[in-house]
Coordinates of C-alpha atoms in Angstrom, one line a residue:
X752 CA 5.4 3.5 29.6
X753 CA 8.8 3.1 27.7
X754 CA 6.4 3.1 24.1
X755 CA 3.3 4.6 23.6
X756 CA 2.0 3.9 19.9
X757 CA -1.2 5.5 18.7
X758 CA -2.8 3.6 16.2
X759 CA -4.7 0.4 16.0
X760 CA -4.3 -1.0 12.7
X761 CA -2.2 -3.2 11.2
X762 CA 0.9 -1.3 11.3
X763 CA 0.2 -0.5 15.2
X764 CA -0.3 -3.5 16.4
X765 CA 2.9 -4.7 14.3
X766 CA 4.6 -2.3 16.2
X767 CA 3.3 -2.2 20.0
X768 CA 3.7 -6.3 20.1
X769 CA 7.5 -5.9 18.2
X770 CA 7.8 -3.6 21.0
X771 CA 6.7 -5.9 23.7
X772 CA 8.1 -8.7 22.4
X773 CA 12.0 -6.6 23.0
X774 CA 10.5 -6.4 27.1
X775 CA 9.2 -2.8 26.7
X776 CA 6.1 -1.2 28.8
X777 CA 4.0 -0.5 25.7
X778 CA 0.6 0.7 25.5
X779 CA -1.8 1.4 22.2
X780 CA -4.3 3.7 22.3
X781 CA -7.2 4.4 19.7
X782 CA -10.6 5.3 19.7
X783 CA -12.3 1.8 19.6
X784 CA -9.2 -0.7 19.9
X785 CA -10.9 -3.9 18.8
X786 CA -13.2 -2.6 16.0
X787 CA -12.6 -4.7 13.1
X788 CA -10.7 -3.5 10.1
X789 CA -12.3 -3.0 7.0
X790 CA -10.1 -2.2 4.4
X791 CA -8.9 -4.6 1.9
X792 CA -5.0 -5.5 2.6
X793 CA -3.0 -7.1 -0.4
X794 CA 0.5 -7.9 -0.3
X795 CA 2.6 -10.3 -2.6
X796 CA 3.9 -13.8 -0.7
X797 CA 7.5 -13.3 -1.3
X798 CA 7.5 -9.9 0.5
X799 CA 6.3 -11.8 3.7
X800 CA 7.0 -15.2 3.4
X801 CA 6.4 -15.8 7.0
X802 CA 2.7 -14.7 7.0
X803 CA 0.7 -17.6 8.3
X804 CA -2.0 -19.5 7.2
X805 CA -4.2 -18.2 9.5
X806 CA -3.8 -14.6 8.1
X807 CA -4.1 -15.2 4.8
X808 CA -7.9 -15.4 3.1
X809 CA -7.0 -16.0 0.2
X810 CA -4.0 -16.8 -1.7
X811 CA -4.6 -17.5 -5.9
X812 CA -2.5 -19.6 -8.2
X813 CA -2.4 -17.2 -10.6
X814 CA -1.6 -12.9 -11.2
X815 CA -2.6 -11.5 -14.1
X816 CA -1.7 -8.0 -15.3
X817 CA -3.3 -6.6 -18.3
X818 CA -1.7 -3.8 -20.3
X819 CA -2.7 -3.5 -24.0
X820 CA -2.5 -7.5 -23.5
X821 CA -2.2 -10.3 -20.8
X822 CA 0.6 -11.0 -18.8
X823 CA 1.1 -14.0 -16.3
X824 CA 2.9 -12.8 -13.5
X825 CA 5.6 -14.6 -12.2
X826 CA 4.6 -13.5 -8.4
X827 CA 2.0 -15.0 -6.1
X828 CA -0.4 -12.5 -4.1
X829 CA -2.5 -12.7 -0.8
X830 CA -5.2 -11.1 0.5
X831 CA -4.4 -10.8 4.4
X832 CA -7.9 -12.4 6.7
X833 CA -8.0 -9.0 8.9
X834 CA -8.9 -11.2 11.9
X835 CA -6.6 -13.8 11.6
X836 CA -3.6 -11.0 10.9
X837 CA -4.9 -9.1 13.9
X838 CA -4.3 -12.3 16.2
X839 CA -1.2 -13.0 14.6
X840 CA 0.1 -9.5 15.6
X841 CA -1.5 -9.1 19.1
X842 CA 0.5 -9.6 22.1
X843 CA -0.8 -9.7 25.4
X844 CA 1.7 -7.8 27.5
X845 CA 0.5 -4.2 25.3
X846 CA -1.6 -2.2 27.4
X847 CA -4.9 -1.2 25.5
X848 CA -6.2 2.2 26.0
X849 CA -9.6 3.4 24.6
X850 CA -9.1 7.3 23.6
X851 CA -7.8 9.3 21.1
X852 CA -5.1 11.4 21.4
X853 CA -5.2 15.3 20.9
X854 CA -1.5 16.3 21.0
X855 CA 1.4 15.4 22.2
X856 CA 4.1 17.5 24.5
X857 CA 7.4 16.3 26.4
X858 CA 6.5 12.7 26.3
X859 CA 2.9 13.1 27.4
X860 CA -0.1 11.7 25.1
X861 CA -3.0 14.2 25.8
X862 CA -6.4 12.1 25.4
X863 CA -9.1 14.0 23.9
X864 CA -11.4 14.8 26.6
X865 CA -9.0 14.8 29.2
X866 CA -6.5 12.4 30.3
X867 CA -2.9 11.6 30.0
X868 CA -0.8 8.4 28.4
X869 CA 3.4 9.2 29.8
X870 CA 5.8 7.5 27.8
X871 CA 9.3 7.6 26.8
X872 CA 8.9 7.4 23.3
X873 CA 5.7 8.4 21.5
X874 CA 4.6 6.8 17.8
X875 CA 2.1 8.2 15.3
X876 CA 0.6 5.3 13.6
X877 CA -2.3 6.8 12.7
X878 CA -2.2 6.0 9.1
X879 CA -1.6 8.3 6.5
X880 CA -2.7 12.1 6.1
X881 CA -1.8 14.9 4.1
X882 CA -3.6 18.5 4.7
X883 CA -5.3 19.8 1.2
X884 CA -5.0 17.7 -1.9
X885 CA -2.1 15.9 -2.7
X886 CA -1.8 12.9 -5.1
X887 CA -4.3 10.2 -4.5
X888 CA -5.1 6.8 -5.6
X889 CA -9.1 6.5 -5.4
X890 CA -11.4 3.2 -5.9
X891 CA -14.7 1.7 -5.6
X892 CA -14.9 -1.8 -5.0
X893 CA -17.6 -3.8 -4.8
X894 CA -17.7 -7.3 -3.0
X895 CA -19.6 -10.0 -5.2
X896 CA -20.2 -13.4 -5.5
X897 CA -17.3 -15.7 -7.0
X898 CA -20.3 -16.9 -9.7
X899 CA -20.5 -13.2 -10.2
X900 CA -17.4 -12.3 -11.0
X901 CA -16.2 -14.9 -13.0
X902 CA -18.3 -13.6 -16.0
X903 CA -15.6 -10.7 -16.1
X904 CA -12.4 -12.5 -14.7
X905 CA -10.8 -15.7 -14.8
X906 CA -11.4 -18.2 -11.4
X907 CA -8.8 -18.7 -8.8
X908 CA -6.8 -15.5 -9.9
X909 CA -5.6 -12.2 -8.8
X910 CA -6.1 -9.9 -11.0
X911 CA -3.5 -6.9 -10.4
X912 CA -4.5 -4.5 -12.7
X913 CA -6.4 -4.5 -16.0
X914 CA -5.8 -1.4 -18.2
X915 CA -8.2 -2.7 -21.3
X916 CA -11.1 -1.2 -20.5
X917 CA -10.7 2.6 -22.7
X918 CA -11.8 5.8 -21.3
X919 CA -10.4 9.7 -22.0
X920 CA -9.0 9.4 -18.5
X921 CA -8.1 5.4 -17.9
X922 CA -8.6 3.3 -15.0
X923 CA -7.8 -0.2 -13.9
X924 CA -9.9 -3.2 -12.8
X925 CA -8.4 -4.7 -9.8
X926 CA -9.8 -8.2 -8.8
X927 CA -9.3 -10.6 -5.9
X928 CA -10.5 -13.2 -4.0
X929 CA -11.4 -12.7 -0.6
X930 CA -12.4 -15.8 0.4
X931 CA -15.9 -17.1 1.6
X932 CA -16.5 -17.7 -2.2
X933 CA -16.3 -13.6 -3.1
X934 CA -14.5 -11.4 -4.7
X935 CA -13.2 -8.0 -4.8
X936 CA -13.7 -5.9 -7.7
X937 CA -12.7 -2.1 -7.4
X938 CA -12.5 0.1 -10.1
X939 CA -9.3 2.4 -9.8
X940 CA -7.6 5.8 -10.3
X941 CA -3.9 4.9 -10.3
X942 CA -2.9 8.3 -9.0
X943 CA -4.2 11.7 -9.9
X944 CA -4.5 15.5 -8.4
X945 CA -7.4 15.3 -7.1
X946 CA -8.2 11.0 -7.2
X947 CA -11.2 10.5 -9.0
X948 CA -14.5 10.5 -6.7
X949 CA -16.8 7.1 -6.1
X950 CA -19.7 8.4 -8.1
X951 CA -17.6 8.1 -11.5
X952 CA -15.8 4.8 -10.3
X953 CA -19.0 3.5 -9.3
X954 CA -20.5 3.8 -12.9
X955 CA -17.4 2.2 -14.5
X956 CA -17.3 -0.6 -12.2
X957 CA -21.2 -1.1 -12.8
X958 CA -20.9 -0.8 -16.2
X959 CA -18.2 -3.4 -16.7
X960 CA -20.4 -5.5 -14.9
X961 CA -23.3 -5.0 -16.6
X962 CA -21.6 -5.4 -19.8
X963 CA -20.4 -8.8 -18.8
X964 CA -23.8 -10.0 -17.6
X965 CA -23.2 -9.5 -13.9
X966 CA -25.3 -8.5 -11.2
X967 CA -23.6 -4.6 -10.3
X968 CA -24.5 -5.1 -6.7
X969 CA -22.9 -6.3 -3.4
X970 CA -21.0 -4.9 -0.4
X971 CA -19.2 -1.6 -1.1
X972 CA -15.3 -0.9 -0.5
X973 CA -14.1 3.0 -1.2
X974 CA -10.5 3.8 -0.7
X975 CA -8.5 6.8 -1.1
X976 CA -4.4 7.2 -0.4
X977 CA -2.5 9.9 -0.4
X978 CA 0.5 8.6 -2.4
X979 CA 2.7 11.7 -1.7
X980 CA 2.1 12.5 2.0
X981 CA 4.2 14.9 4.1
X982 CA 7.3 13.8 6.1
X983 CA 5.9 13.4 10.0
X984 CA 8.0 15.9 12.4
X985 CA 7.7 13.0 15.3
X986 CA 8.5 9.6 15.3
X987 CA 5.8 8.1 12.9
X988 CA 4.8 4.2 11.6
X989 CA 3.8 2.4 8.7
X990 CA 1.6 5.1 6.0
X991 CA 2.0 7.5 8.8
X992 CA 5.7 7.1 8.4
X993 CA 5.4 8.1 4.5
X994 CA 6.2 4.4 4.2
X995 CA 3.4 4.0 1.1
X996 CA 4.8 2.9 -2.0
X997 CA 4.7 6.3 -3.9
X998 CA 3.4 3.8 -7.3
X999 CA 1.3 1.9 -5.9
X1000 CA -0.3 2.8 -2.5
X1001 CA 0.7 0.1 -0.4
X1002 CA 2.6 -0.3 2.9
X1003 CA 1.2 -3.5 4.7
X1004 CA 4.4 -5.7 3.8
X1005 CA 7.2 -2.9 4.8
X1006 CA 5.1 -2.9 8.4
X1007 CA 5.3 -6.0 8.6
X1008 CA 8.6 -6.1 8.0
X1009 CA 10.1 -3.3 9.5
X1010 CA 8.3 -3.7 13.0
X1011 CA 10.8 -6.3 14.8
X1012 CA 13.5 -3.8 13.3
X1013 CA 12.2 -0.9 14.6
X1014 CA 11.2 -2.2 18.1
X1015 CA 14.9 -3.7 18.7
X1016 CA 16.4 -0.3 18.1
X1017 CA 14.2 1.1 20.5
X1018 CA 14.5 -1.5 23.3
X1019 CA 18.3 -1.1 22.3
X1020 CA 18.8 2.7 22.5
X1021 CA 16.3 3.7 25.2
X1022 CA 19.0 2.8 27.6
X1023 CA 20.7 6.2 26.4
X1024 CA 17.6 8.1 26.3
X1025 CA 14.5 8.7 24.1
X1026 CA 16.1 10.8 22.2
X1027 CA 18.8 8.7 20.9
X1028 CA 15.8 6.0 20.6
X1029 CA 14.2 8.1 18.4
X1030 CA 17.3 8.9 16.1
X1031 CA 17.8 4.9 15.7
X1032 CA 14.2 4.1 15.0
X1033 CA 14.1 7.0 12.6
X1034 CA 17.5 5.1 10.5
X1035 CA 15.7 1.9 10.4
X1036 CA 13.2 3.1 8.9
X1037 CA 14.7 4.9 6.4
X1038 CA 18.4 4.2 6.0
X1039 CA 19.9 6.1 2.8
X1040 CA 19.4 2.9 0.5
X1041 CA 15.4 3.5 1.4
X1042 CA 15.8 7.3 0.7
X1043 CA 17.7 7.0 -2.7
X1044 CA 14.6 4.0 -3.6
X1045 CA 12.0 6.6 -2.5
X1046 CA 12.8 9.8 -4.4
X1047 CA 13.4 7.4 -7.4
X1048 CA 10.0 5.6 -7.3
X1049 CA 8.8 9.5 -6.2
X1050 CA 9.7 10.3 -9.7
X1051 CA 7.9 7.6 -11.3
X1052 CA 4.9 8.8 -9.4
X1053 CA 5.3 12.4 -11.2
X1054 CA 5.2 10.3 -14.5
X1055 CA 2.4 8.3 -13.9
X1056 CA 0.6 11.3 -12.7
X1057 CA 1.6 13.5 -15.7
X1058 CA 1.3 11.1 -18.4
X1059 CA -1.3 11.0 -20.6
X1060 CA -4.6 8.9 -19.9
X1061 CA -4.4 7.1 -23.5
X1062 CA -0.3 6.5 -23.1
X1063 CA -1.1 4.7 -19.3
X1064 CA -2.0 1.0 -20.6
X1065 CA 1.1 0.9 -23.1
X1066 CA 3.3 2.1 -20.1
X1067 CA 1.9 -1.0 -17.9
X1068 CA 2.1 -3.3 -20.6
X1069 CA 5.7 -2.3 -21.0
X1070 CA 6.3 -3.0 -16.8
X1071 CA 4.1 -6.3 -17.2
X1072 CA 6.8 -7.2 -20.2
X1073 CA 9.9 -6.5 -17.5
X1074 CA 11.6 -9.9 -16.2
X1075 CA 10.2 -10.8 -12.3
X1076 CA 12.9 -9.8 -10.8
X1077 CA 12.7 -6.3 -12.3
X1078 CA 9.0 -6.5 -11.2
X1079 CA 9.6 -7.3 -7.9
X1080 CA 12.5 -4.8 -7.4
X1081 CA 10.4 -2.0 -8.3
X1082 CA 7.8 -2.8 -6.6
X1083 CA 8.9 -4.6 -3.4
X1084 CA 12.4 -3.8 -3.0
X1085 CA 12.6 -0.9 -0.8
X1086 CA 16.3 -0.6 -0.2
X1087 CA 17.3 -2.2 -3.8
X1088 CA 19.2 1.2 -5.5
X1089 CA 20.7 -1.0 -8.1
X1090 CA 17.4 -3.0 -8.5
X1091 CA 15.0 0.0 -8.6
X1092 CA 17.6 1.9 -11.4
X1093 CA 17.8 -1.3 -13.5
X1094 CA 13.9 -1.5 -13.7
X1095 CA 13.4 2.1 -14.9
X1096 CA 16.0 1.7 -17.2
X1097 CA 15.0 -1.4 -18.8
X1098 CA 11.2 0.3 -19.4
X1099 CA 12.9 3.9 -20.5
X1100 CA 14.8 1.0 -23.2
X1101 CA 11.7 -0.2 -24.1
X1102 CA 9.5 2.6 -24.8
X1103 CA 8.6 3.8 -27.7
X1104 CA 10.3 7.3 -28.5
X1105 CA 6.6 9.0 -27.9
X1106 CA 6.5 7.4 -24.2
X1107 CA 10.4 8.4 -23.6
X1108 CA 9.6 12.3 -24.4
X1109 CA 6.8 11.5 -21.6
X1110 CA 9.1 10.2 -19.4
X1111 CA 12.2 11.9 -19.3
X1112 CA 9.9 15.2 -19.5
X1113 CA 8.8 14.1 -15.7
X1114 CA 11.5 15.8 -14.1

């Protein structure tokens, strides 16, 4: 095979069909292929404006983000339909390859249990893991009824995070429709050393319920990212890539995106070797613009992890203040060094002088 990508999720299959798509032999292996995917993806619409109909479950009129007080976002969001997004992505000339793979050696994929994938170029797309404990965003979600969960949050909205809810060591309410009249409501640990576990998320999320005179019960959702994972030595994709936003945990949108990218300098560079088609994929995905916006938002990581729990809701209320464009530059803007700077600036201007000492102490 010219590209053997292990991984079946969302990022792989972005990948394997980008690849096949350029003409390259391109197989996908993972230990069941077509099981369905059960996370949760999010993503804002400008980020992919060419996401189809088909792969979106639900997309609300309105975001709200709740600091100290409530803020009207001037950006739509999606929730992704995981089947839909999975035929959007698939293409028919990838081989599929039940297995998982072991290790890798001189362009060989060794299958657990015997058995070899050969391929030019090998990709981790795996998702994202770090060994021991580095800085993770936790949740537990729970998937009501939209009856439900209008007692605690507006109709027809996306709520992106809501800080009111006071606690020694904050977290957030985030809140979206899913479609099929439901909605997901997951209690979250922005980013911590170690994340908070379920069993106290659980209690906060039940309680919130209860306290609005909800039913605490329905389908669970747990999640936990590793917002700080390790550099991959091979050539890696999507959160196997480090390609998580260090802030906020996600990387659906920059897959997305970066697929057709990546898969034309491969199909372009293979012609001088794998090695050279390594290098190339290795720029697109993170050219110095994407370096410079990584270490930056790397930093505002550090502060949100550092800061303390009761100075966290007048930090977001501050970012939830910042003009959209600001927002989304932060946020979205993965190359955008002038963007990114200009956002952290305007908040640092902002703050308080109690929140500066915080931040500028977050070196």
């Amino acid at each position: 095979m010219d590209v053997v990508v292990a991984g079946a999720g969302p990022a792989g299959w972005a990948l394997a069909s980008a690849c096949a798509r350029e003409g390259l032999e391109t197989a996908l292996i993972a230990p069941a292929p077509e099981a369905p995917w059960s996370n949760t993806y999010g993503l804002w619409r400008d980020e992919v404006p060419g996401l189809p109909a088909a792969a979106i479950a639900a997309a609300p009129s309105r975001t709200l983000g709740v600091g100290t007080s409530e803020h009207w976002l001037g950006r739509r969001y999606l929730i992704a339909d995981n089947d839909g997004l999975r035929r959007w992505l698939a293409h028919g000339g990838v081989r599929v390859i039940p297995g998982r793979v072991a290790g890798a050696s001189a362009g060989k994929a060794h299958l657990a249990g015997g058995g070899i994938v050969a391929g030019r170029v090998l990709v981790d797309a795996t998702g994202g893991r770090r060994p021991g404990l580095g800085t993770q965003q936790t949740a537990y979600g729970l998937v009501v009824a939209a009856r439900e969960a209008e007692r605690l949050v507006p109709s027809d909205t996306a709520v992106f995070m809501d800080w009111s809810a006071p606690a020694r060591e904050p977290t957030f309410l985030y809140a979206v429709p899913v479609g099929g009249g439901r909605v997901l409501l997951e209690e979250t640990c922005l980013a911590r050393r170690p994340g908070l576990g379920p069993d106290l998320l659980a209690g906060r999320l039940q309680s919130r319920l209860l306290r609005a005179g909800a039913a605490p019960e329905g389908d669970e959702e747990l999640v936990r990212i590793t917002l700080d994972p390790l550099r991959p030595r091979g050539l890696a994709f999507g959160a196997a890539a480090g390609l998580i936003h260090p802030a906020t945990g996600y990387s659906l949108a920059d897959s997305l995106r970066l697929a057709p990218a990546v898969a034309a300098a491969l199909a372009e560079e293979l012609r001088s070797g794998p090695a050279q088609a390594v290098r190339a994929a290795r720029h697109v995905l993170w050219p110095a613009a994407a370096r410079t916006v990584h270490t930056l938002r790397r930093f505002g990581l550090r502060a949100l992890r550092e800061m303390p729990g009761d100075r966290l809701p007048e930090f977001f209320e501050l970012f939830f203040g910042l003009p959209s464009e600001l927002q989304r530059a932060y946020t979205s803007g993965r190359t955008d060094v002038t963007g990114t700077v200009a956002a952290m600036t305007a908040l640092f201007r902002a703050a308080p002088w109690r929140l500066r000492a915080r931040l500028a102490g977050c070196h």
